[in-house]
Coordinates of C-alpha atoms in Angstrom, one line a residue:
M1 CA 13.9 -25.1 -15.6
I2 CA 12.1 -21.7 -15.6
L3 CA 13.9 -18.2 -15.8
W4 CA 12.1 -15.1 -14.4
Q5 CA 12.4 -11.8 -13.6
I6 CA 10.7 -8.7 -11.8
G7 CA 9.3 -5.9 -13.9
N8 CA 9.7 -5.1 -17.9
T9 CA 13.3 -4.6 -19.7
T10 CA 12.1 -1.5 -21.4
V11 CA 12.0 0.0 -18.2
R12 CA 15.0 -0.7 -15.8
T13 CA 14.5 1.8 -13.1
P14 CA 11.6 1.4 -11.1
Y15 CA 10.9 4.8 -9.4
R16 CA 10.4 6.0 -13.3
L17 CA 6.7 3.9 -13.4
R18 CA 5.9 6.9 -10.5
D19 CA 7.1 9.2 -13.1
A20 CA 4.9 7.6 -16.0
L21 CA 1.8 7.7 -13.6
C22 CA 2.0 11.2 -12.6
V23 CA 1.8 11.9 -16.3
L24 CA -0.9 9.5 -17.5
Q25 CA -3.4 10.4 -14.3
H26 CA -3.9 13.7 -15.6
S27 CA -4.6 13.3 -19.8
S28 CA -7.0 11.3 -21.1
L29 CA -5.4 7.9 -21.7
N30 CA -6.2 6.7 -18.5
G31 CA -8.3 3.6 -19.1
N32 CA -7.9 4.5 -22.8
L33 CA -4.6 2.8 -23.9
G34 CA -6.3 0.1 -26.4
G35 CA -5.1 0.1 -29.9
K36 CA -1.8 1.3 -31.7
E37 CA -2.9 4.6 -31.8
Q38 CA -3.3 5.0 -28.6
E39 CA 0.1 3.8 -27.4
N40 CA 1.8 6.3 -29.7
A41 CA -0.1 8.5 -28.4
F42 CA 1.1 7.4 -24.6
A43 CA 4.7 7.2 -26.0
S44 CA 4.9 10.6 -27.2
L45 CA 3.3 12.0 -24.1
L46 CA 6.0 10.1 -21.9
H47 CA 8.7 11.8 -24.5
E48 CA 7.1 14.7 -24.4
S49 CA 6.9 14.8 -20.2
G50 CA 10.4 13.8 -20.0
V51 CA 9.9 10.4 -18.5
L52 CA 11.6 9.2 -21.4
V53 CA 13.8 10.1 -24.8
A54 CA 12.8 9.1 -28.1
P55 CA 14.1 10.3 -31.6
R56 CA 11.6 8.5 -33.6
I57 CA 9.4 10.7 -32.0
R58 CA 11.0 13.9 -32.8
A59 CA 11.0 12.6 -36.3
G60 CA 7.2 12.1 -36.4
K61 CA 8.1 7.9 -36.7
D62 CA 5.5 5.4 -34.5
A63 CA 6.7 4.7 -31.1
S64 CA 3.1 2.2 -30.1
D65 CA 6.0 -0.3 -29.1
L66 CA 7.5 1.5 -26.1
G67 CA 3.9 3.0 -25.4
R68 CA 2.6 -0.7 -25.2
K69 CA 5.9 -1.8 -23.2
W70 CA 5.6 0.9 -20.7
R71 CA 1.7 -0.5 -20.0
V72 CA 3.0 -3.6 -19.9
A73 CA 5.7 -2.6 -16.8
L74 CA 2.7 -0.6 -14.9
S75 CA 0.1 -3.7 -15.3
Q76 CA 1.9 -6.5 -14.6
L77 CA 2.9 -4.8 -10.9
G78 CA -0.9 -3.7 -10.6
F79 CA -0.2 0.1 -10.9
I80 CA -2.8 0.3 -14.0
T81 CA -5.7 -2.7 -15.4
P82 CA -4.5 -4.9 -17.5
N83 CA -7.2 -6.0 -20.0
V84 CA -8.7 -9.2 -19.0
P85 CA -12.0 -10.7 -19.8
S86 CA -15.3 -9.0 -18.6
H87 CA -16.4 -10.9 -16.0
L88 CA -13.2 -11.1 -14.4
M89 CA -13.1 -7.4 -14.2
K90 CA -16.4 -7.2 -13.1
S91 CA -15.6 -9.4 -9.2
A92 CA -11.4 -8.1 -9.2
I93 CA -12.4 -4.2 -9.0
E94 CA -14.9 -4.8 -5.6
G95 CA -13.7 -2.0 -3.3
C96 CA -10.9 -0.4 -5.6
E97 CA -13.0 2.5 -7.1
L98 CA -12.4 1.6 -10.7
S99 CA -14.1 1.8 -13.8
G100 CA -14.0 -1.4 -14.8
R101 CA -12.1 -0.1 -17.5
A102 CA -9.2 -1.7 -19.1
Y103 CA -5.4 0.3 -18.1
E104 CA -6.6 2.5 -15.7
I105 CA -4.6 4.0 -12.9
T106 CA -5.6 1.3 -9.5
P107 CA -5.3 2.7 -5.7
S108 CA -1.9 1.0 -6.0
G109 CA -0.8 3.0 -8.6
R110 CA -2.5 6.4 -7.5
R111 CA -0.8 5.9 -4.2
L112 CA 2.2 5.6 -5.6
A113 CA 1.8 8.9 -7.9
A114 CA 1.2 10.7 -4.6
S115 CA 3.9 9.4 -2.9
E116 CA 7.3 12.3 -2.8
T117 CA 9.8 10.5 -0.3
I118 CA 11.4 7.2 -1.3
G119 CA 10.0 6.0 2.1
V120 CA 7.1 6.4 0.8
Q121 CA 7.3 4.7 -2.9
Q122 CA 9.7 2.2 -1.8
E123 CA 6.3 0.8 0.4
C124 CA 4.1 1.0 -2.8
F125 CA 6.8 -1.0 -4.3
L126 CA 6.8 -3.4 -1.3
R127 CA 3.3 -3.8 -1.3
S128 CA 2.6 -4.3 -4.7
L129 CA 6.1 -7.0 -5.0
M130 CA 4.2 -8.8 -1.9
S131 CA 1.3 -9.2 -4.0
Y132 CA 2.7 -10.3 -7.1
R133 CA 2.7 -14.1 -8.5
I134 CA 4.4 -15.8 -11.1
P135 CA 2.4 -17.5 -13.5
S136 CA -0.6 -15.6 -13.2
V137 CA -3.4 -14.2 -15.2
I138 CA -1.5 -11.6 -16.4
E139 CA 2.5 -13.7 -15.9
N140 CA 1.1 -16.3 -17.9
R141 CA 4.0 -17.2 -20.1
Y142 CA 5.0 -19.1 -16.8
K143 CA 2.4 -21.3 -16.8
G144 CA 3.3 -25.1 -17.3
K145 CA 6.3 -24.1 -16.0
S146 CA 6.0 -23.6 -12.6
T147 CA 3.3 -23.8 -9.5
V148 CA 2.2 -20.4 -8.5
F149 CA 4.8 -18.8 -6.4
S150 CA 5.9 -15.2 -4.6
P151 CA 9.2 -14.0 -6.5
L152 CA 9.6 -12.1 -3.2
R153 CA 9.4 -14.1 -0.7
F154 CA 11.3 -16.9 -2.8
V155 CA 14.0 -14.3 -2.2
L156 CA 13.4 -14.0 1.0
D157 CA 13.8 -17.6 1.7
S158 CA 16.6 -18.1 0.2
L159 CA 18.7 -15.8 2.1
V160 CA 17.3 -17.5 5.4
E161 CA 18.4 -20.6 4.0
L162 CA 21.5 -19.7 3.4
G163 CA 22.0 -19.1 7.1
C164 CA 20.8 -22.1 8.1
Q165 CA 23.6 -23.7 6.1
D166 CA 25.9 -21.4 8.0
L167 CA 26.8 -20.0 4.6
E168 CA 26.8 -15.9 4.2
Q169 CA 23.5 -14.4 4.4
K170 CA 23.9 -12.8 0.7
L171 CA 23.1 -13.0 -2.8
S172 CA 25.9 -12.3 -5.1
F173 CA 24.8 -11.1 -8.6
Q174 CA 26.6 -14.8 -10.2
E175 CA 24.6 -16.7 -7.4
F176 CA 21.5 -14.8 -8.0
A177 CA 21.7 -15.0 -11.7
L178 CA 22.5 -18.7 -12.0
F179 CA 20.4 -20.1 -9.1
V180 CA 17.7 -18.4 -8.1
Q181 CA 16.1 -16.6 -11.2
T182 CA 16.6 -20.1 -12.2
S183 CA 14.6 -21.8 -10.0
S184 CA 11.4 -21.5 -8.3
P185 CA 10.2 -23.4 -4.5
D186 CA 9.1 -26.6 -6.8
T187 CA 12.9 -26.8 -6.8
G188 CA 13.6 -26.5 -3.5
I189 CA 15.0 -23.5 -1.3
E190 CA 17.2 -26.6 0.3
S191 CA 18.5 -27.8 -3.6
I192 CA 18.9 -24.3 -5.1
V193 CA 21.1 -23.2 -1.5
L194 CA 23.4 -26.5 -1.7
E195 CA 24.1 -25.3 -5.8
I196 CA 25.1 -21.5 -4.2
G197 CA 27.4 -23.7 -1.6
E198 CA 29.2 -24.9 -4.4
F199 CA 29.3 -22.5 -6.4
R200 CA 31.3 -20.6 -3.7
T201 CA 33.6 -23.8 -2.9
G202 CA 34.1 -23.7 -6.8
L203 CA 35.6 -20.5 -7.0
L204 CA 37.6 -20.8 -3.9
K205 CA 39.3 -23.5 -5.1
S206 CA 39.9 -22.1 -8.2
T207 CA 42.6 -20.3 -9.9
R208 CA 41.1 -18.8 -12.5
R209 CA 37.8 -18.1 -11.5
R210 CA 36.3 -15.6 -14.0
Q211 CA 36.6 -18.6 -16.3
Y212 CA 35.0 -21.0 -13.9
A213 CA 32.2 -19.0 -13.3
Q214 CA 32.1 -18.5 -17.3
E215 CA 32.1 -22.2 -17.5
V216 CA 29.1 -22.2 -15.5
Y217 CA 27.0 -19.4 -17.2
E218 CA 28.2 -21.4 -20.6
E219 CA 26.7 -24.5 -19.2
K220 CA 23.1 -23.0 -17.5
S221 CA 22.4 -20.9 -20.5
Q222 CA 22.9 -23.9 -23.2
L223 CA 20.0 -25.8 -20.7
L224 CA 17.9 -22.8 -21.6
E225 CA 18.7 -22.3 -24.8
L226 CA 19.2 -18.3 -24.4
K227 CA 22.3 -16.3 -24.6
K228 CA 24.9 -15.9 -21.2
S229 CA 23.9 -11.9 -21.4
T230 CA 20.2 -12.3 -20.9
L231 CA 21.0 -13.9 -17.6
D232 CA 22.3 -10.7 -16.3
D233 CA 20.0 -8.5 -17.8
Y234 CA 17.0 -10.1 -16.0
A235 CA 19.3 -10.4 -12.6
D236 CA 20.4 -6.7 -12.9
L237 CA 16.3 -5.8 -13.5
S238 CA 14.9 -7.8 -10.8
F239 CA 17.8 -6.5 -8.5
R240 CA 16.6 -2.9 -8.8
Y241 CA 12.9 -4.0 -8.2
L242 CA 13.7 -6.2 -5.4
K243 CA 16.3 -3.2 -3.8
A244 CA 13.3 -0.5 -4.4
T245 CA 10.7 -2.6 -2.2
G246 CA 13.6 -1.4 0.6
L247 CA 13.8 -4.6 1.8
F248 CA 17.2 -5.4 0.0
Q249 CA 20.5 -3.1 -0.1
A250 CA 23.7 -3.6 -2.0
A251 CA 26.5 -5.7 -1.1
G252 CA 29.1 -5.1 -3.6
R253 CA 26.9 -6.2 -7.2
G254 CA 25.0 -8.5 -4.6
I255 CA 22.4 -7.9 -2.5
V256 CA 21.8 -8.8 1.3
L257 CA 18.7 -7.5 3.9
S258 CA 18.8 -4.0 5.3
P259 CA 19.8 -4.2 8.7
M260 CA 16.8 -1.5 9.3
R261 CA 14.3 -4.0 7.5
E262 CA 15.8 -7.3 8.9
K263 CA 12.8 -7.4 11.3
L264 CA 9.9 -6.0 9.3
A265 CA 11.3 -9.2 6.5
Q266 CA 10.7 -11.5 9.4
F267 CA 7.5 -10.6 9.6
L268 CA 7.0 -10.9 5.6
R269 CA 8.0 -14.0 5.7
E270 CA 5.2 -15.6 8.8
V271 CA 2.3 -14.1 6.4
D272 CA 0.2 -17.5 5.0
A273 CA 0.2 -17.1 1.6
N274 CA -2.4 -19.3 0.3
A275 CA -3.4 -19.8 -3.2
Q276 CA -5.7 -17.2 -4.4
S277 CA -8.2 -17.1 -7.4
D278 CA -7.9 -14.7 -10.4
E279 CA -10.2 -12.6 -8.7
S280 CA -9.0 -12.1 -5.6
Y281 CA -5.7 -12.1 -7.0
L282 CA -5.9 -8.9 -9.2
N283 CA -7.8 -6.9 -6.3
S284 CA -5.0 -8.1 -3.9
L285 CA -2.5 -6.9 -6.6
W286 CA -4.5 -3.8 -7.7
K287 CA -4.9 -2.6 -3.8
G288 CA -1.4 -3.5 -2.4
T289 CA -1.0 -6.0 -0.1
D290 CA -1.1 -5.5 3.4
L291 CA 1.5 -5.0 5.4
P292 CA 2.9 -5.8 9.0
T293 CA 3.3 -2.1 9.7
D294 CA -0.8 -1.9 9.3
D295 CA -1.1 -4.2 12.1
I296 CA -0.5 -2.1 15.6
H297 CA 1.0 -5.3 17.3
Y298 CA 3.6 -5.9 14.5
S299 CA 4.0 -1.8 14.1
H300 CA 5.0 -1.3 17.8
Q301 CA 7.3 -4.5 17.3
L302 CA 9.1 -2.9 14.6
I303 CA 9.7 0.4 16.6
A304 CA 10.8 -1.6 19.5
D305 CA 13.5 -2.9 17.3
L306 CA 14.5 0.2 15.9
V307 CA 14.9 2.3 19.1
S308 CA 17.3 -1.3 19.7
K309 CA 19.0 0.2 16.9
L310 CA 19.8 3.4 17.7
K311 CA 21.1 2.3 21.4
Q312 CA 23.7 0.8 19.5
H313 CA 24.8 4.2 18.1
G314 CA 24.3 5.6 21.5
I315 CA 20.7 7.3 21.2
Q316 CA 18.6 6.6 23.7
R317 CA 14.8 6.6 22.7
D318 CA 11.8 5.1 24.5
V319 CA 9.3 2.7 23.5
P320 CA 6.1 4.0 23.1
S321 CA 2.9 2.5 25.0
V322 CA 0.7 0.0 22.8
A323 CA -2.2 1.6 23.3
I324 CA -0.4 4.8 21.1
A325 CA -3.0 5.4 17.7
K326 CA -1.6 3.8 15.2
Q327 CA -1.2 7.4 13.4
D328 CA 1.4 8.3 15.5
L329 CA 2.9 4.5 15.8
D330 CA 4.0 5.0 12.0
R331 CA 4.8 9.1 12.6
I332 CA 7.2 7.2 15.4
R333 CA 8.3 4.6 13.1
H334 CA 9.4 6.8 10.5
E335 CA 11.4 9.7 12.5
L336 CA 12.9 6.8 13.8
E337 CA 14.0 5.4 10.4
T338 CA 14.9 8.8 9.4
L339 CA 17.3 9.1 12.1
L340 CA 18.5 6.1 11.6
S341 CA 19.0 6.8 8.0
Q342 CA 20.6 10.2 8.6
I343 CA 23.3 8.6 11.1
N344 CA 24.2 6.1 8.2
E345 CA 24.4 9.1 5.6
R346 CA 27.1 10.8 8.1
E347 CA 29.1 7.4 7.8
Y348 CA 28.8 7.7 4.3
A349 CA 30.1 11.0 3.7
K350 CA 33.4 10.1 6.2
Q351 CA 34.2 7.6 3.3
Q352 CA 34.2 9.6 0.9
A353 CA 37.4 11.2 1.6
T354 CA 38.6 7.6 0.6
E355 CA 36.7 7.8 -2.3
V356 CA 38.6 10.4 -4.3
G357 CA 39.6 8.4 -7.4
N358 CA 36.5 6.5 -8.1
I359 CA 35.0 9.8 -7.8
V360 CA 36.9 11.3 -10.6
R361 CA 36.8 8.4 -12.4
L362 CA 33.0 8.3 -12.3
I363 CA 32.7 12.1 -12.9
D364 CA 34.4 11.6 -16.0
A365 CA 32.5 9.1 -17.5
I366 CA 29.6 10.8 -17.3
G367 CA 31.3 14.0 -19.0
A368 CA 32.4 11.1 -21.8
N369 CA 28.7 9.4 -21.4
K370 CA 30.1 6.5 -20.8
P371 CA 27.8 3.8 -19.2
L372 CA 30.2 2.0 -17.9
V373 CA 32.9 2.2 -15.0
T374 CA 35.7 0.4 -14.0
L375 CA 36.6 1.3 -10.4
G376 CA 39.8 1.6 -8.7
D377 CA 39.5 -2.7 -7.7
N378 CA 38.5 -3.7 -11.1
S379 CA 34.7 -3.4 -10.1
R380 CA 32.5 -2.5 -12.4
F381 CA 29.7 0.0 -12.2
S382 CA 26.8 1.1 -14.8
I383 CA 24.7 4.0 -15.8
G384 CA 21.6 3.3 -17.2
K385 CA 20.7 5.3 -20.4
Y386 CA 18.3 8.1 -18.6
E387 CA 20.4 7.6 -15.1
F388 CA 23.6 10.4 -16.5
P389 CA 21.6 14.1 -15.1
A390 CA 21.1 12.1 -11.6
H391 CA 24.0 10.6 -11.3
L392 CA 25.8 13.6 -12.4
E393 CA 24.0 15.8 -9.4
W394 CA 25.2 12.9 -7.3
I395 CA 28.8 12.2 -8.5
V396 CA 29.1 15.9 -7.6
W397 CA 27.7 15.9 -3.8
R398 CA 29.9 13.0 -3.1
A399 CA 32.8 15.7 -4.1
F400 CA 32.0 17.7 -2.1
L401 CA 31.5 15.6 1.1
A402 CA 34.8 14.5 0.4
I403 CA 36.3 17.7 0.1
G404 CA 34.8 17.5 3.8
N405 CA 34.5 20.8 6.2
L406 CA 30.5 21.0 5.7
V407 CA 28.8 22.9 8.5
N408 CA 25.4 21.7 7.0
E409 CA 24.9 17.8 6.9
P410 CA 25.2 15.7 3.9
W411 CA 21.8 15.2 3.3
E412 CA 21.0 19.2 3.7
A413 CA 23.5 19.4 1.4
R414 CA 21.7 17.7 -1.7
R415 CA 18.1 18.5 -3.0
F416 CA 18.1 14.8 -5.1
Q417 CA 16.9 11.7 -3.2
I418 CA 18.7 8.7 -3.0
D419 CA 18.4 5.3 -1.8
Q420 CA 19.4 2.5 0.7
D421 CA 22.3 2.4 -1.4
Y422 CA 23.0 6.2 -1.3
L423 CA 22.1 6.0 -5.4
P424 CA 20.4 8.9 -6.1
V425 CA 16.9 8.3 -7.6
H426 CA 15.7 11.5 -9.4
C427 CA 17.2 14.4 -10.0
A428 CA 16.7 17.6 -7.6
P429 CA 13.7 19.2 -8.1
G430 CA 13.0 22.6 -10.1
G431 CA 12.4 25.9 -8.0
G432 CA 15.9 25.8 -6.3
P433 CA 19.8 24.8 -7.0
D434 CA 20.9 21.1 -7.2
M435 CA 23.0 21.2 -4.1
I436 CA 24.2 24.0 -1.5
F437 CA 27.6 23.6 0.8
E438 CA 27.8 25.5 3.5
F439 CA 31.5 26.3 4.8
L440 CA 32.1 28.5 8.1
N441 CA 32.1 31.3 5.8
T442 CA 31.8 30.1 2.5
V443 CA 29.0 28.8 0.6
V444 CA 28.7 27.2 -3.0
V445 CA 25.3 26.6 -4.4
V446 CA 26.0 23.7 -7.5
E447 CA 24.1 23.6 -10.7
V448 CA 24.7 20.6 -13.1
T449 CA 23.9 20.3 -16.3
L450 CA 24.7 17.9 -19.0
T451 CA 23.5 20.5 -22.4
R452 CA 25.5 22.0 -24.2
S453 CA 25.3 24.9 -26.9
S454 CA 22.9 28.0 -26.5
R455 CA 20.1 25.8 -25.5
Q456 CA 22.3 25.4 -22.4
E457 CA 21.9 29.0 -21.8
A458 CA 18.3 29.3 -22.3
V459 CA 17.5 26.7 -19.9
E460 CA 20.2 27.8 -17.1
G461 CA 20.4 31.2 -17.4
E462 CA 17.6 32.5 -15.4
P463 CA 17.1 30.0 -13.1
V464 CA 21.0 29.7 -11.7
R465 CA 21.1 33.4 -11.3
R466 CA 18.2 33.2 -9.3
H467 CA 19.0 30.3 -7.2
V468 CA 21.9 32.0 -6.8
A469 CA 20.2 35.1 -5.5
K470 CA 18.5 33.6 -3.2
Y471 CA 21.3 32.2 -1.2
V472 CA 22.9 35.5 -1.5
Q473 CA 20.0 37.2 1.0
E474 CA 19.7 33.8 2.9
Y475 CA 23.8 33.4 3.7
E476 CA 23.8 37.2 4.9
G477 CA 27.0 37.7 6.2
K478 CA 28.6 34.7 4.2
E479 CA 30.2 35.2 0.5
V480 CA 28.0 33.2 -1.3
F481 CA 29.4 31.9 -5.0
G482 CA 27.9 30.0 -8.0
L483 CA 29.0 26.6 -9.6
F484 CA 28.2 26.5 -12.8
L485 CA 29.4 22.6 -13.9
A486 CA 29.1 21.5 -17.4
V487 CA 30.1 18.8 -19.7
E488 CA 30.9 22.1 -22.3
V489 CA 30.4 25.7 -20.8
D490 CA 28.4 27.4 -24.0
S491 CA 30.1 31.5 -24.0
N492 CA 26.5 32.5 -23.6
T493 CA 26.1 30.9 -20.7
A494 CA 29.6 32.6 -19.9
N495 CA 28.4 36.4 -20.5
T496 CA 25.5 35.9 -18.5
F497 CA 27.1 34.8 -15.9
R498 CA 29.6 37.2 -16.3
N499 CA 27.4 40.2 -15.3
G500 CA 27.4 39.6 -11.6
H501 CA 24.2 41.3 -10.8
W502 CA 20.5 40.7 -9.9
F503 CA 16.9 42.8 -9.4
L504 CA 15.5 41.4 -6.6
N505 CA 11.3 42.2 -6.9
D506 CA 11.6 45.7 -5.1
D507 CA 14.5 46.8 -7.6
Q508 CA 17.4 45.8 -4.8
K509 CA 20.3 45.3 -7.3
I510 CA 22.3 42.1 -5.4
S511 CA 25.7 41.0 -6.4
L512 CA 26.1 37.2 -7.8
S513 CA 29.7 35.5 -8.1
I514 CA 29.0 33.1 -10.5
V515 CA 31.6 30.6 -11.8
P516 CA 31.2 28.4 -15.4
M517 CA 33.4 25.4 -14.9
T518 CA 33.2 22.2 -16.9
L519 CA 33.6 18.5 -15.7
S520 CA 37.0 18.1 -17.2
D521 CA 38.7 20.9 -15.1
F522 CA 36.6 20.5 -11.9
S523 CA 37.3 16.8 -11.9
R524 CA 41.1 17.4 -11.8
F525 CA 41.0 19.8 -9.2
I526 CA 39.0 17.2 -7.5
E527 CA 41.6 14.4 -8.3
S528 CA 44.1 17.1 -6.5
G529 CA 43.0 16.4 -3.6
I530 CA 44.4 13.8 -3.1
G531 CA 46.7 14.0 -0.2
R532 CA 45.4 17.3 0.3
L533 CA 41.8 17.0 1.3
T534 CA 42.5 19.3 4.5
E535 CA 43.4 22.2 2.4
M536 CA 40.8 22.0 -0.5
P537 CA 38.1 24.3 1.2
R538 CA 40.2 26.9 0.8
L539 CA 41.7 26.2 -2.4
L540 CA 38.1 26.0 -3.9
K541 CA 37.1 29.6 -2.3
N542 CA 40.3 31.3 -3.5
M543 CA 40.0 29.4 -7.2
L544 CA 36.5 30.9 -7.2
V545 CA 37.7 34.1 -6.0
E546 CA 40.6 34.5 -8.9
C547 CA 38.1 33.5 -11.5
R548 CA 35.7 35.8 -10.4
S549 CA 38.5 38.4 -10.8
R550 CA 38.7 37.3 -14.5
A551 CA 35.3 38.2 -15.3
N552 CA 35.3 41.7 -17.2
E553 CA 36.7 39.5 -20.2
E554 CA 35.3 38.4 -22.9
A555 CA 33.2 35.0 -22.1
P556 CA 35.5 33.0 -24.1
D557 CA 38.5 34.3 -23.2
W558 CA 36.7 34.2 -19.7
K559 CA 35.8 30.4 -20.0
R560 CA 39.8 30.3 -21.1
E561 CA 41.2 31.6 -17.7
I562 CA 38.4 29.8 -15.7
S563 CA 40.2 26.6 -17.3
R564 CA 44.1 28.0 -16.6
I565 CA 43.0 29.1 -12.9
A566 CA 41.5 25.4 -12.5
A567 CA 44.6 23.5 -13.4
K568 CA 46.8 25.8 -11.7
Y569 CA 45.2 25.0 -8.7
A570 CA 45.1 21.7 -9.3
D571 CA 48.7 21.5 -9.7
D572 CA 49.9 23.8 -7.5
S573 CA 49.2 23.8 -3.7
R574 CA 51.4 26.3 -2.8
V575 CA 48.5 29.4 -3.2
E576 CA 47.8 32.3 -0.6
L577 CA 44.5 30.2 1.8
E578 CA 42.1 31.9 3.3
T579 CA 39.9 30.9 5.8
V580 CA 36.5 29.2 4.4

């Protein structure tokens, strides 16, 4: 029996690897990460750049173990070279434009660092995981337990076999943890799927499903001589990396093939998976394997599949000629994928009106720094330690989608990127607000933060006013409000926003209407929308207008007034409504 996982438990969010690569490639540590001193320097660099938060670094303590773990995470997937024997390195770097040093960013790593959109980043992870094998010259801890196999292909084959045995083509979290990650192709795909089928039957027949599942977990963990929680930890990690390829999407806590990528998955399973020497394996991992999209014939078929899917939504597109240039095929394919994603995102936006209860639960949990949230259907939603800022932006975006009546599209309202499960990948980039919500006659520019104390004013005071001023100019003829949301609003921050003016470069003075509000007050207002969502846009505007009318008071008093007004609008629906 083998227990395997993709990635490294230190870096649970795959997209953070790109952040580390961006920092590493512009430092003297690129190709120079050997030894405790350099590992500690790497951890410090990641900390200073905001990629990770390590209090012990601030305290001047050693953090070389963190640097070493991040280095391992990057080398496992081929984004930097590992430390291998010189003869092996010399043969493996052929055509890679590498110097031959250990811990140097590879072509695959450079490609990921340069990628700015989620689609391109997912393609980088797909190329990496299509190459990735266990055991290998890098992942030698599996040697003696299994013949060499591709975890990605193994999961794809398992999903297909489920369909062949007339079972739902979905891997639940428990099924993956118990049967897939504890097996390999040596076990036999049919045998694994048979176990999954028996497990599903057992759950259906059991009157105490949770206890039944726990008994199976207990049995499996005893066989592997490890804690039951380890099975879940590894499954969660592998799910994150599998979904980072774009091939899979969430289905409850489980995964299914992404409908938009089903044809690509079919082509990937047809790729020959011959055994490789250590040299050719490393070369493939560092370059990133070829994909069917690199071939004109396959690319054309994928486009035809996308055109067919768009037709199901009533959108007509022509399939291009086979003779078209490869770069044009890529452009067309990306355009069609974007169009399909936007159609799906519109549907997701509509669904938020039914999710107000869960939205409120998540806002409250983030405000209280709780990583595990129980949703209305008793399912659990987990938030990683480094994911709170991005998830705060995401859940506020969802709150406004629930309010509805937006003029701009849901993807235009957010400046952060989301994946195929509509989950945030990063925070919104600098240089602009987090979100912009345009109504018929009103625009609300939203900024959120988890910072507290007087540091809040130093970090947020000037950028928030500058961003709101930009949209006051851009949306001439519409009333523009700034909404600043924080767990706690510092009085110095509130005092900065009381002054409703901003001077442009030519010294022209423009008026700003910014309201600083606590997350808890905003949450109660959103919660009050259950049953009256159609009124919420007008209530929101009236609330912001009334909050601004008290801005002449001292900052501490103004904060109390904002809280009182927010409570009033959450409790009293009989206020006079204006058109938004």
